[in-house]
Every structure is written in structure tokens, then in C-alpha cells.
Amino acid sequence: MKLHGVINASHDSLADFSIALTIEETMSRAKELIQKGCVGIDIGAAGSTQFADRVDTDEEWSRLEGKIEALSSLEIELSIDTWNPEIMNRALDAGANFMNASDGLQNPLMVDLAAERQVPVVLPFLNGNDPKSLEFVSGDPLETILPWFDETLTKLEKSGIKQQQLILDPGTGFGPADWAWEERQQFQEKIYRNLERLRVFGLPVYIALPWKMEEGRRELLDILLEVGFDYGRTHIPEQILDAQKELFEQ
């Protein structure tokens, strides 16, 4: 299990403790995350919640400029979380070495960039803006997720992306803002208990880990730790490592 610690370069993240708006704050948080068990950093500058500002390319980059170069000096795995190909390209030029392609590689420009740079790419399954309207939410989500990855991987390989670049994210961190937690929890549990089915593609699995632990989230984390995954995106690495230790000491 490799942990990538989250740094938010936008002021409107719900996890306000993860916000770093200056280079100095960014480096301080990065060093703390690494000291607490992370081997990489995932930084983003455009929030995706209903509370976040919708920013243009210039604004998004202004929030990242200088931070990428500073973080790259740590010689760690450094991913950029963005759906904007221009931001991704600039970040790779500045020293990033992972793509966290939050557009699900739906943009041809992002596909071309991944093929050209040949860096590892986190590929999330995108379940749309209203998963409550989709049958897979109430049934077996993997019956939709697996064919989506099968089709997408075939298309990406034809576009020049090497399969060994890809890291699969089942997309459980996505969903509409008004989705009741009880429904989201049930949805995530169905996926996590069957996560091994994603291994059919022979690629690493990436999970957006919870930073809140109430209302069943700790139980979801325990399921994930029991099943196993390759990469975890985390705001609080010590929380994940402590849970792992507790689970396997039982």
C-alpha cells in the first residue's frame, strides 16, 4: 500500500486542514505528510464540490505555480489532480511525475498528453452527475464499472497509452453533492467488498480514502484494508496506518 498525501492549493476545500496557499505552507504540509507515512503527494488547485469556485486556466495555474517546482525537489511521486490538459502539461513540465486524470481521460488532449509523457496515470471510473438515476447504483456496481474499464483501456491502448502506465480508480470519490451519505455508503461498500474483481486487468488499484471516520466510514476503511489496494489518496496518513495496525493486530 502506497499512500499519496493530499494538498489542496484552493481555499475552498472542505478538508480545510489540507489547504496550503503559499509555497512555504505547501512544503511544510508535504514534509509532514511524508514524515507520517506518505511516499507521494497529490496536489490540486480546482475544487470539485458544490462549494468550490469554478476557475479558469490562469487562476488554476496561479494557485500551483512555484509549488510544483518546490515539491519536485523532494524527489517523490508527485501527482496533479486536474481535468484541465493545459494545467496537467504545465505541471509535468514543472516537475510532476504522475497524472491524476480527474476527467477520466475523456478529453482527447489529456489522452494525447498521457501517451506523449508516458508517466503513471490514475484513471478514475466516472459514474456521471446523477448516479441515482443509473441502475448500477442499486444493483452490482462492478457490472457497470468492469465493462467501462474494459472498453476504456482498449481505446486508450489504441491511442498510444501503455497499459502499464495506468492505475485504476473505481471512482468512489465522485458523486453528486446532494447524494445522501447512506446511499453513497452502500454504493461504496458494494465496490470495496468486491474490489478484487478489478484485478482482472492486472493493473494497480487506487482508492480515495476517507478523512472523516464517523457514520460507517471507518468500517469502509477496514473493508479496504482487508481486501487490499495499491495506492491510497489520503488527507491523514497516520489515521490509515493506525487503522491498518489495529486491524491486523486483532
mmCIF file of C-alpha atoms in Angstrom:
data_model
loop_
_atom_site.group_PDB
_atom_site.id
_atom_site.type_symbol
_atom_site.label_atom_id
_atom_site.label_comp_id
_atom_site.label_asym_id
_atom_site.label_seq_id
_atom_site.Cartn_x
_atom_site.Cartn_y
_atom_site.Cartn_z
ATOM 1 C CA MET A 1 0.000 0.000 0.000
ATOM 2 C CA LYS A 2 1.485 3.319 -1.129
ATOM 3 C CA LEU A 3 -0.044 6.477 0.311
ATOM 4 C CA HIS A 4 -0.243 9.776 -1.562
ATOM 5 C CA GLY A 5 -0.937 12.682 0.753
ATOM 6 C CA VAL A 6 -3.391 15.375 -0.284
ATOM 7 C CA ILE A 7 -2.505 19.044 -0.570
ATOM 8 C CA ASN A 8 -5.230 21.439 -1.676
ATOM 9 C CA ALA A 9 -3.991 24.615 -3.316
ATOM 10 C CA SER A 10 -7.519 26.033 -3.395
ATOM 11 C CA HIS A 11 -9.014 27.931 -0.484
ATOM 12 C CA ASP A 12 -12.406 26.219 -0.665
ATOM 13 C CA SER A 13 -11.558 22.604 0.160
ATOM 14 C CA LEU A 14 -13.930 21.023 2.670
ATOM 15 C CA ALA A 15 -10.878 19.484 4.376
ATOM 16 C CA ASP A 16 -9.587 22.891 5.408
ATOM 17 C CA PHE A 17 -6.593 21.430 7.250
ATOM 18 C CA SER A 18 -5.244 20.225 3.879
ATOM 19 C CA ILE A 19 -5.178 23.717 2.343
ATOM 20 C CA ALA A 20 -1.796 25.241 1.517
ATOM 21 C CA LEU A 21 -1.898 28.553 -0.304
ATOM 22 C CA THR A 22 1.793 29.511 -0.253
ATOM 23 C CA ILE A 23 4.933 27.660 -1.248
ATOM 24 C CA GLU A 24 6.065 27.637 2.374
ATOM 25 C CA GLU A 25 2.769 26.134 3.581
ATOM 26 C CA THR A 26 2.888 23.597 0.757
ATOM 27 C CA MET A 27 6.372 22.385 1.638
ATOM 28 C CA SER A 28 5.562 22.252 5.332
ATOM 29 C CA ARG A 29 2.477 20.108 4.738
ATOM 30 C CA ALA A 30 4.293 17.890 2.231
ATOM 31 C CA LYS A 31 7.129 17.169 4.651
ATOM 32 C CA GLU A 32 4.626 16.409 7.413
ATOM 33 C CA LEU A 33 2.697 14.006 5.150
ATOM 34 C CA ILE A 34 5.895 12.221 4.155
ATOM 35 C CA GLN A 35 7.068 12.015 7.760
ATOM 36 C CA LYS A 36 3.735 10.430 8.670
ATOM 37 C CA GLY A 37 3.960 7.705 6.035
ATOM 38 C CA CYS A 38 3.250 9.035 2.543
ATOM 39 C CA VAL A 39 5.511 8.171 -0.385
ATOM 40 C CA GLY A 40 3.890 10.690 -2.687
ATOM 41 C CA ILE A 41 1.887 13.903 -2.844
ATOM 42 C CA ASP A 42 -1.301 14.626 -4.785
ATOM 43 C CA ILE A 43 -1.942 18.336 -5.268
ATOM 44 C CA GLY A 44 -4.906 20.042 -6.883
ATOM 45 C CA ALA A 45 -5.974 23.650 -7.292
ATOM 46 C CA ALA A 46 -9.570 23.462 -8.518
ATOM 47 C CA GLY A 47 -12.151 22.069 -6.119
ATOM 48 C CA SER A 48 -14.918 19.811 -7.396
ATOM 49 C CA THR A 49 -17.522 20.270 -4.650
ATOM 50 C CA GLN A 50 -20.610 22.470 -4.960
ATOM 51 C CA PHE A 51 -18.878 24.961 -2.645
ATOM 52 C CA ALA A 52 -15.789 25.371 -4.809
ATOM 53 C CA ASP A 53 -15.142 28.203 -7.215
ATOM 54 C CA ARG A 54 -15.096 27.360 -10.915
ATOM 55 C CA VAL A 55 -11.809 28.796 -12.069
ATOM 56 C CA ASP A 56 -10.205 29.355 -15.451
ATOM 57 C CA THR A 57 -6.817 28.012 -16.507
ATOM 58 C CA ASP A 58 -4.888 31.114 -15.482
ATOM 59 C CA GLU A 59 -6.372 31.102 -11.993
ATOM 60 C CA GLU A 60 -5.856 27.371 -11.500
ATOM 61 C CA TRP A 61 -2.231 27.645 -12.580
ATOM 62 C CA SER A 62 -1.584 30.702 -10.403
ATOM 63 C CA ARG A 63 -2.501 28.528 -7.423
ATOM 64 C CA LEU A 64 0.046 25.878 -8.445
ATOM 65 C CA GLU A 65 2.911 27.903 -9.887
ATOM 66 C CA GLY A 66 6.046 27.573 -7.794
ATOM 67 C CA LYS A 67 4.566 24.839 -5.631
ATOM 68 C CA ILE A 68 5.165 22.094 -8.205
ATOM 69 C CA GLU A 69 8.816 23.063 -8.643
ATOM 70 C CA ALA A 70 9.318 23.142 -4.874
ATOM 71 C CA LEU A 71 7.634 19.780 -4.312
ATOM 72 C CA SER A 72 9.624 18.145 -7.093
ATOM 73 C CA SER A 73 12.802 18.879 -5.140
ATOM 74 C CA LEU A 74 11.657 16.289 -2.599
ATOM 75 C CA GLU A 75 12.130 13.583 -5.276
ATOM 76 C CA ILE A 76 8.844 11.862 -4.511
ATOM 77 C CA GLU A 77 5.897 10.614 -6.526
ATOM 78 C CA LEU A 78 4.083 13.848 -7.346
ATOM 79 C CA SER A 79 0.667 13.774 -8.953
ATOM 80 C CA ILE A 80 -1.512 16.611 -10.178
ATOM 81 C CA ASP A 81 -5.261 16.288 -9.748
ATOM 82 C CA THR A 82 -6.903 18.158 -12.615
ATOM 83 C CA TRP A 83 -9.274 17.723 -15.554
ATOM 84 C CA ASN A 84 -7.551 20.535 -17.485
ATOM 85 C CA PRO A 85 -4.974 19.265 -20.035
ATOM 86 C CA GLU A 86 -3.122 22.586 -20.117
ATOM 87 C CA ILE A 87 -2.688 22.536 -16.331
ATOM 88 C CA MET A 88 -1.509 18.931 -16.478
ATOM 89 C CA ASN A 89 1.019 19.759 -19.198
ATOM 90 C CA ARG A 90 2.421 22.737 -17.308
ATOM 91 C CA ALA A 91 2.636 20.697 -14.110
ATOM 92 C CA LEU A 92 4.572 17.902 -15.814
ATOM 93 C CA ASP A 93 6.944 20.494 -17.263
ATOM 94 C CA ALA A 94 7.414 21.878 -13.745
ATOM 95 C CA GLY A 95 8.373 18.514 -12.239
ATOM 96 C CA ALA A 96 5.248 16.455 -11.598
ATOM 97 C CA ASN A 97 5.637 12.782 -12.492
ATOM 98 C CA PHE A 98 2.096 11.370 -12.088
ATOM 99 C CA MET A 99 -1.181 12.305 -13.751
ATOM 100 C CA ASN A 100 -4.332 12.106 -11.621
ATOM 101 C CA ALA A 101 -6.679 12.498 -14.588
ATOM 102 C CA SER A 102 -9.910 13.503 -12.904
ATOM 103 C CA ASP A 103 -11.609 13.802 -16.296
ATOM 104 C CA GLY A 104 -11.355 10.005 -16.644
ATOM 105 C CA LEU A 105 -9.250 10.579 -19.791
ATOM 106 C CA GLN A 106 -12.370 11.630 -21.666
ATOM 107 C CA ASN A 107 -10.626 14.656 -23.175
ATOM 108 C CA PRO A 108 -8.566 13.678 -26.269
ATOM 109 C CA LEU A 109 -5.967 16.290 -25.314
ATOM 110 C CA MET A 110 -5.457 14.567 -21.951
ATOM 111 C CA VAL A 111 -5.129 11.220 -23.735
ATOM 112 C CA ASP A 112 -2.522 12.639 -26.100
ATOM 113 C CA LEU A 113 -0.615 14.078 -23.154
ATOM 114 C CA ALA A 114 -0.555 10.758 -21.310
ATOM 115 C CA ALA A 115 0.627 8.950 -24.436
ATOM 116 C CA GLU A 116 3.369 11.515 -25.036
ATOM 117 C CA ARG A 117 4.677 11.752 -21.457
ATOM 118 C CA GLN A 118 4.380 8.039 -20.586
ATOM 119 C CA VAL A 119 4.080 8.765 -16.854
ATOM 120 C CA PRO A 120 1.806 6.805 -14.491
ATOM 121 C CA VAL A 121 -1.832 7.863 -14.859
ATOM 122 C CA VAL A 122 -4.625 7.471 -12.312
ATOM 123 C CA LEU A 123 -7.709 6.607 -14.359
ATOM 124 C CA PRO A 124 -10.989 7.019 -12.454
ATOM 125 C CA PHE A 125 -14.270 5.437 -13.442
ATOM 126 C CA LEU A 126 -16.743 8.267 -13.892
ATOM 127 C CA ASN A 127 -20.253 7.466 -12.738
ATOM 128 C CA GLY A 128 -21.885 10.631 -14.032
ATOM 129 C CA ASN A 129 -23.571 13.535 -12.309
ATOM 130 C CA ASP A 130 -26.628 11.652 -11.129
ATOM 131 C CA PRO A 131 -25.744 8.064 -10.237
ATOM 132 C CA LYS A 132 -29.133 7.658 -8.508
ATOM 133 C CA SER A 133 -30.651 7.521 -11.986
ATOM 134 C CA LEU A 134 -28.338 4.701 -13.019
ATOM 135 C CA GLU A 135 -29.264 1.085 -12.454
ATOM 136 C CA PHE A 136 -25.807 0.111 -11.284
ATOM 137 C CA VAL A 137 -26.225 2.087 -8.050
ATOM 138 C CA SER A 138 -28.978 -0.153 -6.759
ATOM 139 C CA GLY A 139 -27.559 -3.331 -8.284
ATOM 140 C CA ASP A 140 -23.986 -4.579 -8.628
ATOM 141 C CA PRO A 141 -21.788 -1.542 -9.451
ATOM 142 C CA LEU A 142 -18.976 -3.742 -10.767
ATOM 143 C CA GLU A 143 -21.272 -4.974 -13.545
ATOM 144 C CA THR A 144 -21.017 -1.440 -14.944
ATOM 145 C CA ILE A 145 -17.520 -0.495 -13.789
ATOM 146 C CA LEU A 146 -15.722 -3.520 -15.243
ATOM 147 C CA PRO A 147 -17.094 -3.172 -18.808
ATOM 148 C CA TRP A 148 -16.356 0.574 -18.680
ATOM 149 C CA PHE A 149 -12.711 -0.102 -17.843
ATOM 150 C CA ASP A 150 -12.515 -2.888 -20.421
ATOM 151 C CA GLU A 151 -13.757 -0.576 -23.179
ATOM 152 C CA THR A 152 -11.744 2.426 -21.998
ATOM 153 C CA LEU A 153 -8.472 0.501 -21.691
ATOM 154 C CA THR A 154 -8.876 -0.812 -25.239
ATOM 155 C CA LYS A 155 -9.465 2.708 -26.586
ATOM 156 C CA LEU A 156 -6.530 4.155 -24.645
ATOM 157 C CA GLU A 157 -4.137 1.473 -25.842
ATOM 158 C CA LYS A 158 -5.095 2.271 -29.438
ATOM 159 C CA SER A 159 -4.368 5.925 -28.651
ATOM 160 C CA GLY A 160 -0.794 5.166 -27.648
ATOM 161 C CA ILE A 161 -1.113 4.863 -23.865
ATOM 162 C CA LYS A 162 0.692 1.839 -22.498
ATOM 163 C CA GLN A 163 -1.462 -0.227 -20.160
ATOM 164 C CA GLN A 164 1.344 -0.446 -17.618
ATOM 165 C CA GLN A 165 1.047 3.337 -17.182
ATOM 166 C CA LEU A 166 -2.479 3.055 -15.839
ATOM 167 C CA ILE A 167 -3.682 2.862 -12.247
ATOM 168 C CA LEU A 168 -7.389 2.118 -11.859
ATOM 169 C CA ASP A 169 -9.637 4.135 -9.549
ATOM 170 C CA PRO A 170 -13.198 2.784 -9.115
ATOM 171 C CA GLY A 171 -14.402 6.371 -8.773
ATOM 172 C CA THR A 172 -15.978 6.111 -5.331
ATOM 173 C CA GLY A 173 -14.787 9.617 -4.507
ATOM 174 C CA PHE A 174 -17.087 11.040 -7.182
ATOM 175 C CA GLY A 175 -20.825 11.611 -6.947
ATOM 176 C CA PRO A 176 -23.440 14.359 -6.822
ATOM 177 C CA ALA A 177 -23.362 16.858 -3.988
ATOM 178 C CA ASP A 178 -26.885 16.034 -2.832
ATOM 179 C CA TRP A 179 -26.377 12.266 -2.704
ATOM 180 C CA ALA A 180 -27.402 11.076 0.773
ATOM 181 C CA TRP A 181 -24.490 9.575 2.687
ATOM 182 C CA GLU A 182 -26.441 6.378 3.407
ATOM 183 C CA GLU A 183 -26.772 5.719 -0.334
ATOM 184 C CA ARG A 184 -23.155 6.618 -1.017
ATOM 185 C CA GLN A 185 -22.036 4.354 1.817
ATOM 186 C CA GLN A 186 -23.967 1.381 0.461
ATOM 187 C CA PHE A 187 -22.608 2.043 -3.023
ATOM 188 C CA GLN A 188 -19.024 2.206 -1.785
ATOM 189 C CA GLU A 189 -19.371 -0.908 0.341
ATOM 190 C CA LYS A 190 -20.564 -2.960 -2.633
ATOM 191 C CA ILE A 191 -17.487 -1.897 -4.582
ATOM 192 C CA TYR A 192 -14.986 -2.306 -1.766
ATOM 193 C CA ARG A 193 -16.140 -5.803 -0.817
ATOM 194 C CA ASN A 194 -15.643 -6.850 -4.446
ATOM 195 C CA LEU A 195 -12.541 -4.808 -5.209
ATOM 196 C CA GLU A 196 -10.564 -7.912 -6.156
ATOM 197 C CA ARG A 197 -12.674 -8.142 -9.305
ATOM 198 C CA LEU A 198 -10.793 -5.091 -10.601
ATOM 199 C CA ARG A 199 -7.641 -7.232 -10.580
ATOM 200 C CA VAL A 200 -8.831 -8.894 -13.777
ATOM 201 C CA PHE A 201 -6.989 -6.155 -15.706
ATOM 202 C CA GLY A 202 -3.689 -6.825 -13.947
ATOM 203 C CA LEU A 203 -3.256 -3.143 -13.035
ATOM 204 C CA PRO A 204 -2.760 -1.340 -9.703
ATOM 205 C CA VAL A 205 -5.835 -0.099 -7.829
ATOM 206 C CA TYR A 206 -6.114 3.432 -6.443
ATOM 207 C CA ILE A 207 -8.603 4.478 -3.753
ATOM 208 C CA ALA A 208 -9.640 7.900 -2.478
ATOM 209 C CA LEU A 209 -9.596 7.149 1.264
ATOM 210 C CA PRO A 210 -11.941 8.814 3.780
ATOM 211 C CA TRP A 211 -10.679 11.512 6.094
ATOM 212 C CA LYS A 212 -13.802 11.536 8.240
ATOM 213 C CA MET A 213 -14.262 8.384 10.297
ATOM 214 C CA GLU A 214 -17.834 8.712 11.565
ATOM 215 C CA GLU A 215 -21.078 7.256 10.147
ATOM 216 C CA GLY A 216 -19.600 3.995 8.916
ATOM 217 C CA ARG A 217 -16.551 5.423 7.174
ATOM 218 C CA ARG A 218 -14.180 3.574 9.481
ATOM 219 C CA GLU A 219 -15.974 0.335 8.610
ATOM 220 C CA LEU A 220 -15.454 1.098 4.905
ATOM 221 C CA LEU A 221 -11.778 1.718 5.558
ATOM 222 C CA ASP A 222 -11.467 -1.609 7.378
ATOM 223 C CA ILE A 223 -13.029 -3.395 4.398
ATOM 224 C CA LEU A 224 -10.496 -1.739 2.091
ATOM 225 C CA LEU A 225 -7.572 -2.652 4.328
ATOM 226 C CA GLU A 226 -8.728 -6.256 4.494
ATOM 227 C CA VAL A 227 -9.251 -6.545 0.730
ATOM 228 C CA GLY A 228 -6.110 -4.607 -0.144
ATOM 229 C CA PHE A 229 -5.269 -1.867 -2.650
ATOM 230 C CA ASP A 230 -2.098 -0.456 -4.175
ATOM 231 C CA TYR A 231 -2.418 3.317 -3.861
ATOM 232 C CA GLY A 232 -4.378 5.345 -1.326
ATOM 233 C CA ARG A 233 -5.064 9.060 -1.628
ATOM 234 C CA THR A 234 -5.251 10.324 1.940
ATOM 235 C CA HIS A 235 -5.580 13.559 3.872
ATOM 236 C CA ILE A 236 -4.473 11.951 7.168
ATOM 237 C CA PRO A 237 -1.952 9.152 6.583
ATOM 238 C CA GLU A 238 -1.440 8.290 10.242
ATOM 239 C CA GLN A 239 -5.157 7.586 10.503
ATOM 240 C CA ILE A 240 -4.891 4.985 7.735
ATOM 241 C CA LEU A 241 -1.732 3.395 9.116
ATOM 242 C CA ASP A 242 -3.146 3.257 12.652
ATOM 243 C CA ALA A 243 -6.295 1.573 11.360
ATOM 244 C CA GLN A 244 -4.184 -0.932 9.457
ATOM 245 C CA LYS A 245 -2.153 -1.717 12.559
ATOM 246 C CA GLU A 246 -5.272 -2.148 14.698
ATOM 247 C CA LEU A 247 -6.929 -4.371 12.136
ATOM 248 C CA PHE A 248 -4.030 -6.762 11.747
ATOM 249 C CA GLU A 249 -3.235 -6.914 15.471
ATOM 250 C CA GLN A 250 -6.695 -8.302 16.194
#
